């Protein structure tokens, strides 16, 4: 397999989508799939799929297609699904509840260990069975438990404070929902800034363009 540093961000960004489709096929006990079949399902071209998989050394056999189980496990491995990543959430509000309650972590092999909040009234409660701790206990918790990912679901005004709190804890990634763009690369921390509103705007734009064409 080629080193992942050679793989473009665009390809990496497509991998979770391959992962979702392959998980579906795997669950349905489908043993193999051709690049054409996968392309039809996903609404992309077969050559794009072959190109993307070639970045990781192929995986397919001429005339056979792709072994679904093998490919599913390979992409899981590339994405770190089997790395047992662990996460905490900072901000025990509405969004935290939505994220913690759904299967978003478990489907991707990430364990949600704890939730932290600065509202003393929330400490000692649970969200989806996960304990909420006072934010002051974050460092101590991370000293006792390996935490890889912090999810920020605090108000925008608390984004920087939360970023400062995680420094020196060993946390290596932030899934940031605060609408405040964060860049923690100088601290060796990867950040994914999530803006659900952006996808809604893209949808509005597409609708507008189509009605202009009609
Ligand atoms: P909320 O008010 O229900 O929850 C916020 C929680 O953060 C509260 O429990 C509060 O006590 C806690 N908090 C505040 N300051 C804190 C601090 N300094 N340290 C620790 N905890 C602190 O809000 P919500 O509806 O869950 O939204 C959370 C954030 O997510 C907001 O910034 C909102 O704008 C954002 N949001 C983003 C998207 C997106 O697509 N990016 C979508 C929805 C909401």
Coordinates of C-alpha atoms and ligand atoms in Angstrom, one line a residue:
X1 CA 0.0 0.0 0.0
X2 CA 1.3 3.4 -0.8
X3 CA 1.9 5.9 2.0
X4 CA -1.1 7.9 3.0
X5 CA 0.9 11.2 2.6
X6 CA 0.7 10.7 -1.2
X7 CA -3.1 10.6 -1.1
X8 CA -4.9 13.8 -2.0
X9 CA -7.3 15.4 0.4
X10 CA -10.1 15.0 -2.2
X11 CA -9.6 11.2 -2.1
X12 CA -9.5 11.1 1.7
X13 CA -12.7 13.1 1.8
X14 CA -14.4 10.5 -0.4
X15 CA -13.4 7.5 1.7
X16 CA -16.1 7.9 4.4
X17 CA -18.7 7.7 1.6
X18 CA -17.1 4.5 0.2
X19 CA -17.1 3.2 3.8
X20 CA -20.8 3.8 4.2
X21 CA -21.8 2.1 1.0
X22 CA -19.5 -0.9 1.6
X23 CA -20.8 -1.3 5.1
X24 CA -24.3 -1.6 3.6
X25 CA -23.2 -4.2 1.1
X26 CA -21.3 -6.1 3.7
X27 CA -24.4 -6.1 6.0
X28 CA -26.5 -7.5 3.2
X29 CA -23.9 -10.3 2.8
X30 CA -23.0 -9.2 -0.7
X31 CA -19.6 -10.8 -1.5
X32 CA -18.4 -8.8 -4.4
X33 CA -19.1 -5.6 -6.4
X34 CA -17.7 -4.2 -9.6
X35 CA -16.4 -0.7 -9.8
X36 CA -19.4 -0.1 -12.3
X37 CA -22.0 -1.3 -9.8
X38 CA -20.4 0.7 -6.9
X39 CA -20.3 3.7 -9.2
X40 CA -24.0 3.4 -10.1
X41 CA -24.9 3.2 -6.4
X42 CA -22.9 6.2 -5.5
X43 CA -23.6 8.4 -8.5
X44 CA -19.9 8.7 -9.4
X45 CA -17.9 7.2 -12.3
X46 CA -16.3 3.8 -12.3
X47 CA -13.0 5.4 -13.3
X48 CA -13.1 7.7 -10.3
X49 CA -13.5 4.6 -8.0
X50 CA -10.7 2.8 -9.7
X51 CA -8.5 5.9 -9.4
X52 CA -9.3 6.4 -5.7
X53 CA -8.7 2.8 -4.8
X54 CA -5.5 2.7 -6.8
X55 CA -4.1 5.4 -4.5
X56 CA -4.1 2.7 -1.8
X57 CA -2.8 0.0 -4.1
X58 CA -5.8 -1.2 -5.9
X59 CA -7.9 -3.9 -4.0
X60 CA -9.6 -5.2 -7.2
X61 CA -9.1 -8.1 -9.5
X62 CA -9.6 -7.8 -13.2
X63 CA -12.9 -9.5 -14.1
X64 CA -13.8 -10.3 -10.5
X65 CA -14.4 -6.8 -9.1
X66 CA -13.9 -6.0 -5.5
X67 CA -14.2 -8.4 -2.6
X68 CA -16.7 -6.4 -0.4
X69 CA -15.5 -7.8 2.9
X70 CA -11.9 -7.2 2.1
X71 CA -12.5 -3.7 0.8
X72 CA -14.7 -2.8 3.7
X73 CA -12.1 -3.8 6.2
X74 CA -9.3 -2.2 4.2
X75 CA -11.1 1.2 4.1
X76 CA -12.0 0.8 7.8
X77 CA -8.4 0.3 8.5
X78 CA -7.3 3.3 6.4
X79 CA -9.9 5.5 8.1
X80 CA -8.8 4.3 11.6
X81 CA -12.1 2.7 12.4
X82 CA -10.2 -0.2 14.0
X83 CA -7.9 2.2 16.0
X84 CA -10.4 2.4 18.9
X85 CA -10.4 6.2 18.9
X86 CA -11.9 7.7 21.9
X87 CA -13.8 11.0 22.2
X88 CA -15.2 13.5 24.7
X89 CA -17.7 16.2 24.1
X90 CA -17.4 19.8 25.5
X91 CA -20.8 21.4 25.9
X92 CA -23.7 19.3 27.1
X93 CA -26.5 21.0 25.3
X94 CA -28.9 20.2 22.4
X95 CA -26.3 19.4 19.8
X96 CA -24.4 17.2 22.2
X97 CA -27.5 15.3 22.9
X98 CA -28.2 14.8 19.2
X99 CA -24.7 13.6 18.5
X100 CA -24.3 11.4 21.6
X101 CA -27.7 9.8 21.2
X102 CA -27.3 8.6 17.6
X103 CA -25.0 5.9 16.2
X104 CA -22.5 8.4 14.8
X105 CA -19.7 7.3 17.1
X106 CA -20.3 3.6 17.3
X107 CA -20.8 3.2 13.5
X108 CA -17.3 4.6 13.1
X109 CA -15.5 2.7 15.9
X110 CA -15.2 5.8 18.1
X111 CA -16.0 5.5 21.9
X112 CA -17.6 8.4 23.6
X113 CA -16.0 8.4 27.1
X114 CA -17.3 11.6 28.8
X115 CA -19.0 15.0 28.4
X116 CA -17.8 18.2 30.0
X117 CA -19.8 21.4 30.7
X118 CA -19.2 24.6 32.6
X119 CA -22.7 24.7 34.0
X120 CA -22.5 23.2 37.5
X121 CA -26.2 22.1 37.3
X122 CA -25.3 19.7 34.5
X123 CA -22.4 18.0 36.3
X124 CA -23.4 14.6 37.5
X125 CA -26.1 14.1 34.9
X126 CA -25.9 11.8 31.9
X127 CA -26.5 12.2 28.2
X128 CA -27.2 9.0 26.3
X129 CA -25.8 7.1 29.3
X130 CA -22.5 9.1 29.2
X131 CA -21.5 11.1 32.4
X132 CA -21.3 14.9 32.3
X133 CA -18.3 16.2 34.3
X134 CA -17.4 19.8 35.3
X135 CA -15.1 21.3 32.7
X136 CA -12.5 21.8 35.4
X137 CA -12.0 18.0 35.5
X138 CA -11.0 17.8 31.8
X139 CA -7.3 17.7 32.3
X140 CA -7.5 15.2 35.2
X141 CA -9.8 12.9 33.1
X142 CA -7.4 13.0 30.1
X143 CA -4.5 12.2 32.4
X144 CA -6.3 9.0 33.4
X145 CA -7.9 8.1 30.1
X146 CA -6.5 8.2 26.6
X147 CA -8.7 10.7 24.7
X148 CA -8.0 11.2 21.0
X149 CA -10.9 13.5 19.9
X150 CA -12.7 16.5 21.4
X151 CA -16.1 17.5 20.0
X152 CA -16.9 21.1 20.6
X153 CA -20.6 21.8 21.0
X154 CA -20.2 25.0 23.1
X155 CA -21.4 28.4 22.0
X156 CA -19.2 30.2 19.5
X157 CA -17.9 32.6 22.2
X158 CA -16.6 29.6 24.1
X159 CA -14.7 28.0 21.2
X160 CA -11.3 29.5 21.9
X161 CA -11.5 28.8 25.6
X162 CA -12.3 25.2 24.8
X163 CA -9.4 25.0 22.4
X164 CA -7.1 26.3 25.1
X165 CA -8.5 23.8 27.6
X166 CA -7.5 20.8 25.5
X167 CA -3.9 21.8 25.0
X168 CA -1.5 19.5 26.8
X169 CA -4.2 16.8 27.2
X170 CA -3.0 14.5 24.5
X171 CA -6.1 15.2 22.4
X172 CA -5.2 15.0 18.7
X173 CA -8.3 16.1 16.9
X174 CA -11.2 18.5 17.3
X175 CA -14.6 18.0 15.7
X176 CA -15.7 21.6 15.9
X177 CA -19.4 22.6 15.6
X178 CA -19.1 26.0 17.2
X179 CA -19.2 28.0 13.9
X180 CA -15.9 29.6 15.0
X181 CA -13.2 28.5 12.5
X182 CA -10.3 27.0 14.5
X183 CA -6.8 26.1 13.3
X184 CA -4.8 24.2 15.9
X185 CA -2.1 22.9 13.5
X186 CA 0.7 24.7 15.4
X187 CA -0.2 22.5 18.3
X188 CA -0.3 19.3 16.3
X189 CA -4.1 19.1 16.6
X190 CA -6.2 18.3 13.5
X191 CA -9.5 20.2 13.3
X192 CA -12.6 19.6 11.2
X193 CA -14.7 22.7 11.3
X194 CA -18.3 21.6 10.7
X195 CA -20.9 24.0 9.3
X196 CA -24.3 22.3 8.6
X197 CA -25.6 25.7 7.4
X198 CA -23.1 25.6 4.5
X199 CA -24.6 22.5 3.0
X200 CA -28.1 24.1 3.4
X201 CA -26.8 27.2 1.5
X202 CA -25.4 25.0 -1.2
X203 CA -28.8 23.3 -1.5
X204 CA -30.5 26.7 -1.8
X205 CA -28.0 27.8 -4.5
X206 CA -28.7 24.6 -6.5
X207 CA -32.5 25.2 -6.3
X208 CA -32.1 28.8 -7.3
X209 CA -29.9 27.9 -10.3
X210 CA -32.3 25.2 -11.5
X211 CA -35.3 27.6 -11.3
X212 CA -33.3 30.2 -13.3
X213 CA -32.6 27.6 -16.0
X214 CA -36.3 26.6 -16.2
Ligands
LIG1 P1 -26.8 24.8 23.9 O1 -26.9 26.1 24.5 O2 -27.9 23.8 24.0 O3 -25.5 24.0 24.6 C1 -24.3 24.6 24.8 C2 -23.7 24.0 26.1 O4 -22.3 24.5 26.2 C3 -24.4 24.3 27.3 O5 -24.7 23.2 28.1 C4 -23.5 25.3 28.1 O6 -23.6 25.1 29.5 C5 -22.1 24.7 27.6 N1 -21.0 25.7 27.7 C6 -21.1 27.0 27.5 N2 -19.9 27.6 27.6 C7 -19.0 26.6 28.0 C8 -17.7 26.5 28.3 N3 -16.9 27.6 28.2 N4 -17.1 25.3 28.6 C9 -17.9 24.2 28.7 N5 -19.2 24.2 28.4 C10 -19.8 25.4 28.0 O7 -26.3 24.9 22.4 P2 -26.5 23.9 21.2 O8 -27.8 24.1 20.5 O9 -26.2 22.5 21.6 O10 -25.4 24.4 20.2 C11 -24.0 24.3 20.5 C12 -23.1 25.0 19.5 O11 -23.2 24.3 18.3 C13 -23.5 26.4 19.3 O12 -22.2 27.1 19.1 C14 -24.3 26.4 18.0 O13 -24.2 27.6 17.3 C15 -23.5 25.3 17.3 N6 -24.2 24.6 16.2 C16 -23.5 24.4 15.1 C17 -24.0 23.7 14.1 C18 -23.1 23.5 12.9 O14 -23.5 23.0 11.9 N7 -21.8 23.8 13.0 C19 -25.3 23.2 14.1 C20 -26.1 23.4 15.3 C21 -25.5 24.1 16.3

